[in-house]
PDB file of N, CA and C in Angstrom:
ATOM      1  N   MET K  22    -134.210  48.942  -9.703  1.00  0.00           N
ATOM      2  CA  MET K  22    -134.522  50.352  -9.660  1.00  0.00           C
ATOM      3  C   MET K  22    -134.955  50.776  -8.171  1.00  0.00           C
ATOM      4  N   PRO K  23    -134.334  51.570  -7.544  1.00  0.00           N
ATOM      5  CA  PRO K  23    -134.751  51.832  -5.985  1.00  0.00           C
ATOM      6  C   PRO K  23    -136.114  52.770  -6.075  1.00  0.00           C
ATOM      7  N   ARG K  24    -136.766  52.585  -4.894  1.00  0.00           N
ATOM      8  CA  ARG K  24    -137.983  53.311  -4.714  1.00  0.00           C
ATOM      9  C   ARG K  24    -137.620  54.728  -4.418  1.00  0.00           C
ATOM     10  N   TRP K  25    -138.426  55.682  -4.947  1.00  0.00           N
ATOM     11  CA  TRP K  25    -138.145  57.021  -4.696  1.00  0.00           C
ATOM     12  C   TRP K  25    -139.030  57.648  -3.581  1.00  0.00           C
ATOM     13  N   VAL K  26    -139.960  56.884  -3.200  1.00  0.00           N
ATOM     14  CA  VAL K  26    -140.797  57.176  -1.950  1.00  0.00           C
ATOM     15  C   VAL K  26    -140.659  56.014  -0.921  1.00  0.00           C
ATOM     16  N   ARG K  27    -140.226  56.369   0.300  1.00  0.00           N
ATOM     17  CA  ARG K  27    -140.069  55.221   1.241  1.00  0.00           C
ATOM     18  C   ARG K  27    -141.419  54.978   1.903  1.00  0.00           C
ATOM     19  N   PRO K  28    -141.711  53.744   2.425  1.00  0.00           N
ATOM     20  CA  PRO K  28    -142.875  53.436   3.110  1.00  0.00           C
ATOM     21  C   PRO K  28    -143.050  54.266   4.376  1.00  0.00           C
ATOM     22  N   GLU K  29    -142.071  54.850   4.918  1.00  0.00           N
ATOM     23  CA  GLU K  29    -142.226  55.734   6.118  1.00  0.00           C
ATOM     24  C   GLU K  29    -142.921  56.866   5.911  1.00  0.00           C
ATOM     25  N   VAL K  30    -142.883  57.350   4.683  1.00  0.00           N
ATOM     26  CA  VAL K  30    -143.341  58.685   4.178  1.00  0.00           C
ATOM     27  C   VAL K  30    -144.885  58.654   3.928  1.00  0.00           C
ATOM     28  N   TYR K  31    -145.521  57.536   3.840  1.00  0.00           N
ATOM     29  CA  TYR K  31    -146.855  57.412   3.550  1.00  0.00           C
ATOM     30  C   TYR K  31    -147.817  58.146   4.496  1.00  0.00           C
ATOM     31  N   PRO K  32    -147.679  57.851   5.771  1.00  0.00           N
ATOM     32  CA  PRO K  32    -148.333  58.545   6.762  1.00  0.00           C
ATOM     33  C   PRO K  32    -148.379  60.043   6.779  1.00  0.00           C
ATOM     34  N   LEU K  33    -147.190  60.581   6.483  1.00  0.00           N
ATOM     35  CA  LEU K  33    -146.920  62.044   6.402  1.00  0.00           C
ATOM     36  C   LEU K  33    -147.603  62.518   5.091  1.00  0.00           C
ATOM     37  N   MET K  34    -147.527  61.816   3.871  1.00  0.00           N
ATOM     38  CA  MET K  34    -148.118  62.177   2.781  1.00  0.00           C
ATOM     39  C   MET K  34    -149.877  62.243   2.987  1.00  0.00           C
ATOM     40  N   ALA K  35    -150.335  61.177   3.707  1.00  0.00           N
ATOM     41  CA  ALA K  35    -151.723  61.011   3.908  1.00  0.00           C
ATOM     42  C   ALA K  35    -152.288  62.182   4.638  1.00  0.00           C
ATOM     43  N   ALA K  36    -151.383  62.602   5.826  1.00  0.00           N
ATOM     44  CA  ALA K  36    -151.823  63.727   6.573  1.00  0.00           C
ATOM     45  C   ALA K  36    -151.690  65.020   5.666  1.00  0.00           C
ATOM     46  N   MET K  37    -150.639  65.252   4.943  1.00  0.00           N
ATOM     47  CA  MET K  37    -150.575  66.485   4.247  1.00  0.00           C
ATOM     48  C   MET K  37    -151.864  66.458   3.174  1.00  0.00           C
ATOM     49  N   THR K  38    -152.118  65.474   2.523  1.00  0.00           N
ATOM     50  CA  THR K  38    -153.160  65.545   1.765  1.00  0.00           C
ATOM     51  C   THR K  38    -154.431  65.900   2.352  1.00  0.00           C
ATOM     52  N   PHE K  39    -154.747  65.239   3.389  1.00  0.00           N
ATOM     53  CA  PHE K  39    -155.973  65.491   4.229  1.00  0.00           C
ATOM     54  C   PHE K  39    -156.035  66.968   4.485  1.00  0.00           C
ATOM     55  N   VAL K  40    -154.913  67.635   5.069  1.00  0.00           N
ATOM     56  CA  VAL K  40    -155.056  68.916   5.475  1.00  0.00           C
ATOM     57  C   VAL K  40    -155.109  69.860   4.197  1.00  0.00           C
ATOM     58  N   THR K  41    -154.543  69.520   3.143  1.00  0.00           N
ATOM     59  CA  THR K  41    -154.662  70.409   1.959  1.00  0.00           C
ATOM     60  C   THR K  41    -156.218  70.350   1.334  1.00  0.00           C
ATOM     61  N   THR K  42    -156.780  69.217   1.570  1.00  0.00           N
ATOM     62  CA  THR K  42    -158.054  68.900   0.959  1.00  0.00           C
ATOM     63  C   THR K  42    -159.012  69.631   1.970  1.00  0.00           C
ATOM     64  N   MET K  43    -158.687  69.787   3.208  1.00  0.00           N
ATOM     65  CA  MET K  43    -159.601  70.540   4.119  1.00  0.00           C
ATOM     66  C   MET K  43    -159.510  71.944   3.900  1.00  0.00           C
ATOM     67  N   CYS K  44    -158.359  72.457   3.545  1.00  0.00           N
ATOM     68  CA  CYS K  44    -158.034  73.902   3.366  1.00  0.00           C
ATOM     69  C   CYS K  44    -158.675  74.241   1.991  1.00  0.00           C
ATOM     70  N   VAL K  45    -158.681  73.629   1.138  1.00  0.00           N
ATOM     71  CA  VAL K  45    -159.282  73.756  -0.211  1.00  0.00           C
ATOM     72  C   VAL K  45    -160.831  73.784  -0.035  1.00  0.00           C
ATOM     73  N   PHE K  46    -161.340  72.886   0.688  1.00  0.00           N
ATOM     74  CA  PHE K  46    -162.624  72.808   0.922  1.00  0.00           C
ATOM     75  C   PHE K  46    -163.167  74.107   1.634  1.00  0.00           C
ATOM     76  N   GLN K  47    -162.467  74.578   2.773  1.00  0.00           N
ATOM     77  CA  GLN K  47    -163.025  75.596   3.520  1.00  0.00           C
ATOM     78  C   GLN K  47    -162.906  76.746   2.632  1.00  0.00           C
ATOM     79  N   LEU K  48    -161.823  77.025   1.834  1.00  0.00           N
ATOM     80  CA  LEU K  48    -161.726  78.160   1.128  1.00  0.00           C
ATOM     81  C   LEU K  48    -162.565  78.382  -0.008  1.00  0.00           C
ATOM     82  N   THR K  49    -163.021  77.189  -0.608  1.00  0.00           N
ATOM     83  CA  THR K  49    -164.105  77.216  -1.648  1.00  0.00           C
ATOM     84  C   THR K  49    -165.396  77.557  -1.062  1.00  0.00           C
ATOM     85  N   ARG K  50    -165.577  76.893   0.298  1.00  0.00           N
ATOM     86  CA  ARG K  50    -166.946  77.269   0.992  1.00  0.00           C
ATOM     87  C   ARG K  50    -167.286  78.610   1.363  1.00  0.00           C
ATOM     88  N   ASN K  51    -166.057  79.318   1.742  1.00  0.00           N
ATOM     89  CA  ASN K  51    -166.142  80.756   2.189  1.00  0.00           C
ATOM     90  C   ASN K  51    -166.252  81.429   0.873  1.00  0.00           C
ATOM     91  N   VAL K  52    -165.747  81.246  -0.250  1.00  0.00           N
ATOM     92  CA  VAL K  52    -165.924  82.051  -1.393  1.00  0.00           C
ATOM     93  C   VAL K  52    -167.377  82.055  -1.944  1.00  0.00           C
ATOM     94  N   PHE K  53    -167.914  80.933  -1.905  1.00  0.00           N
ATOM     95  CA  PHE K  53    -169.346  80.739  -2.409  1.00  0.00           C
ATOM     96  C   PHE K  53    -170.395  81.027  -1.361  1.00  0.00           C
ATOM     97  N   MET K  54    -170.249  80.663  -0.136  1.00  0.00           N
ATOM     98  CA  MET K  54    -171.406  80.851   0.744  1.00  0.00           C
ATOM     99  C   MET K  54    -171.114  82.058   1.739  1.00  0.00           C
ATOM    100  N   ASN K  55    -170.100  82.701   1.918  1.00  0.00           N
ATOM    101  CA  ASN K  55    -169.883  83.674   2.802  1.00  0.00           C
ATOM    102  C   ASN K  55    -170.709  84.910   2.398  1.00  0.00           C
ATOM    103  N   PRO K  56    -171.444  85.657   3.169  1.00  0.00           N
ATOM    104  CA  PRO K  56    -172.078  86.885   2.741  1.00  0.00           C
ATOM    105  C   PRO K  56    -171.167  88.120   2.516  1.00  0.00           C
ATOM    106  N   ASP K  57    -170.103  87.836   3.229  1.00  0.00           N
ATOM    107  CA  ASP K  57    -169.043  89.166   2.948  1.00  0.00           C
ATOM    108  C   ASP K  57    -168.531  89.095   1.589  1.00  0.00           C
ATOM    109  N   VAL K  58    -168.415  88.068   0.976  1.00  0.00           N
ATOM    110  CA  VAL K  58    -167.815  87.953  -0.385  1.00  0.00           C
ATOM    111  C   VAL K  58    -168.934  88.033  -1.395  1.00  0.00           C
ATOM    112  N   ARG K  59    -169.140  89.200  -2.031  1.00  0.00           N
ATOM    113  CA  ARG K  59    -170.322  89.318  -2.998  1.00  0.00           C
ATOM    114  C   ARG K  59    -169.815  90.068  -4.355  1.00  0.00           C
ATOM    115  N   PHE K  60    -170.293  89.646  -5.371  1.00  0.00           N
ATOM    116  CA  PHE K  60    -169.841  90.203  -6.725  1.00  0.00           C
ATOM    117  C   PHE K  60    -171.188  90.984  -7.147  1.00  0.00           C
ATOM    118  N   LEU K  61    -171.035  92.191  -7.147  1.00  0.00           N
ATOM    119  CA  LEU K  61    -172.178  93.143  -7.662  1.00  0.00           C
ATOM    120  C   LEU K  61    -171.690  93.739  -9.086  1.00  0.00           C
ATOM    121  N   ARG K  62    -172.536  93.458 -10.099  1.00  0.00           N
ATOM    122  CA  ARG K  62    -172.255  94.079 -11.336  1.00  0.00           C
ATOM    123  C   ARG K  62    -172.482  95.557 -11.494  1.00  0.00           C
ATOM    124  N   THR K  63    -173.173  96.027 -10.545  1.00  0.00           N
ATOM    125  CA  THR K  63    -173.433  97.499 -10.700  1.00  0.00           C
ATOM    126  C   THR K  63    -172.446  98.322  -9.827  1.00  0.00           C
ATOM    127  N   ARG K  64    -171.689  97.869  -8.972  1.00  0.00           N
ATOM    128  CA  ARG K  64    -170.741  98.642  -8.312  1.00  0.00           C
ATOM    129  C   ARG K  64    -169.460  98.012  -8.620  1.00  0.00           C
ATOM    130  N   PRO K  65    -168.370  99.042  -8.643  1.00  0.00           N
ATOM    131  CA  PRO K  65    -166.924  98.549  -8.878  1.00  0.00           C
ATOM    132  C   PRO K  65    -166.423  97.904  -7.661  1.00  0.00           C
ATOM    133  N   PRO K  66    -165.405  96.999  -7.907  1.00  0.00           N
ATOM    134  CA  PRO K  66    -164.856  96.193  -6.730  1.00  0.00           C
ATOM    135  C   PRO K  66    -164.102  97.163  -5.934  1.00  0.00           C
ATOM    136  N   GLU K  67    -164.336  97.122  -4.576  1.00  0.00           N
ATOM    137  CA  GLU K  67    -163.471  97.869  -3.632  1.00  0.00           C
ATOM    138  C   GLU K  67    -162.983  96.938  -2.472  1.00  0.00           C
ATOM    139  N   VAL K  68    -161.722  97.090  -2.076  1.00  0.00           N
ATOM    140  CA  VAL K  68    -161.033  96.217  -1.182  1.00  0.00           C
ATOM    141  C   VAL K  68    -161.726  96.697   0.304  1.00  0.00           C
ATOM    142  N   MET K  69    -161.609  97.918   0.683  1.00  0.00           N
ATOM    143  CA  MET K  69    -162.127  98.465   1.854  1.00  0.00           C
ATOM    144  C   MET K  69    -163.001  99.697   1.589  1.00  0.00           C
ATOM    145  N   PRO K  70    -164.181  99.411   1.337  1.00  0.00           N
ATOM    146  CA  PRO K  70    -165.075 100.587   0.959  1.00  0.00           C
ATOM    147  C   PRO K  70    -165.144 101.679   2.026  1.00  0.00           C
ATOM    148  N   ALA K  71    -165.004 101.578   3.251  1.00  0.00           N
ATOM    149  CA  ALA K  71    -164.914 102.743   4.208  1.00  0.00           C
ATOM    150  C   ALA K  71    -163.857 103.544   4.044  1.00  0.00           C
ATOM    151  N   VAL K  72    -162.662 102.860   3.957  1.00  0.00           N
ATOM    152  CA  VAL K  72    -161.390 103.589   3.699  1.00  0.00           C
ATOM    153  C   VAL K  72    -161.367 104.339   2.576  1.00  0.00           C
ATOM    154  N   ASN K  73    -161.719 103.644   1.285  1.00  0.00           N
ATOM    155  CA  ASN K  73    -161.841 104.339   0.094  1.00  0.00           C
ATOM    156  C   ASN K  73    -162.878 105.532   0.139  1.00  0.00           C
ATOM    157  N   SER K  74    -163.994 105.414   0.780  1.00  0.00           N
ATOM    158  CA  SER K  74    -164.858 106.592   0.938  1.00  0.00           C
ATOM    159  C   SER K  74    -164.182 107.783   1.928  1.00  0.00           C
ATOM    160  N   PHE K  75    -163.604 107.326   2.681  1.00  0.00           N
ATOM    161  CA  PHE K  75    -162.995 108.219   3.827  1.00  0.00           C
ATOM    162  C   PHE K  75    -161.941 109.170   3.035  1.00  0.00           C
ATOM    163  N   PHE K  76    -161.237 108.593   2.234  1.00  0.00           N
ATOM    164  CA  PHE K  76    -160.023 109.221   1.396  1.00  0.00           C
ATOM    165  C   PHE K  76    -160.549 110.076   0.303  1.00  0.00           C
ATOM    166  N   SER K  77    -161.624 109.529  -0.424  1.00  0.00           N
ATOM    167  CA  SER K  77    -162.100 110.035  -1.786  1.00  0.00           C
ATOM    168  C   SER K  77    -163.029 111.123  -1.609  1.00  0.00           C
ATOM    169  N   ASP K  78    -163.849 111.157  -0.381  1.00  0.00           N
ATOM    170  CA  ASP K  78    -164.843 112.224  -0.219  1.00  0.00           C
ATOM    171  C   ASP K  78    -164.171 113.616   0.250  1.00  0.00           C
ATOM    172  N   THR K  79    -164.435 114.625  -0.564  1.00  0.00           N
ATOM    173  CA  THR K  79    -163.901 115.925  -0.502  1.00  0.00           C
ATOM    174  C   THR K  79    -165.080 116.688   0.308  1.00  0.00           C
ATOM    175  N   LYS K  80    -164.868 116.997   1.660  1.00  0.00           N
ATOM    176  CA  LYS K  80    -165.744 117.670   2.389  1.00  0.00           C
ATOM    177  C   LYS K  80    -165.392 119.145   2.822  1.00  0.00           C
TER     178      LYS K  80
END
């Protein structure tokens, strides 16, 4: 039975696994530790509060 993964591919797989792990780590870290990302129960979620208030305020 032939091998479906050649030995030449192992360094590429290792590099891609390392990069993917670093990306997942950074994204998880930003979601939980970044002060710009907050979940408040008292306020509805808004993507861009300044733009939303600009278009919704009737002056």
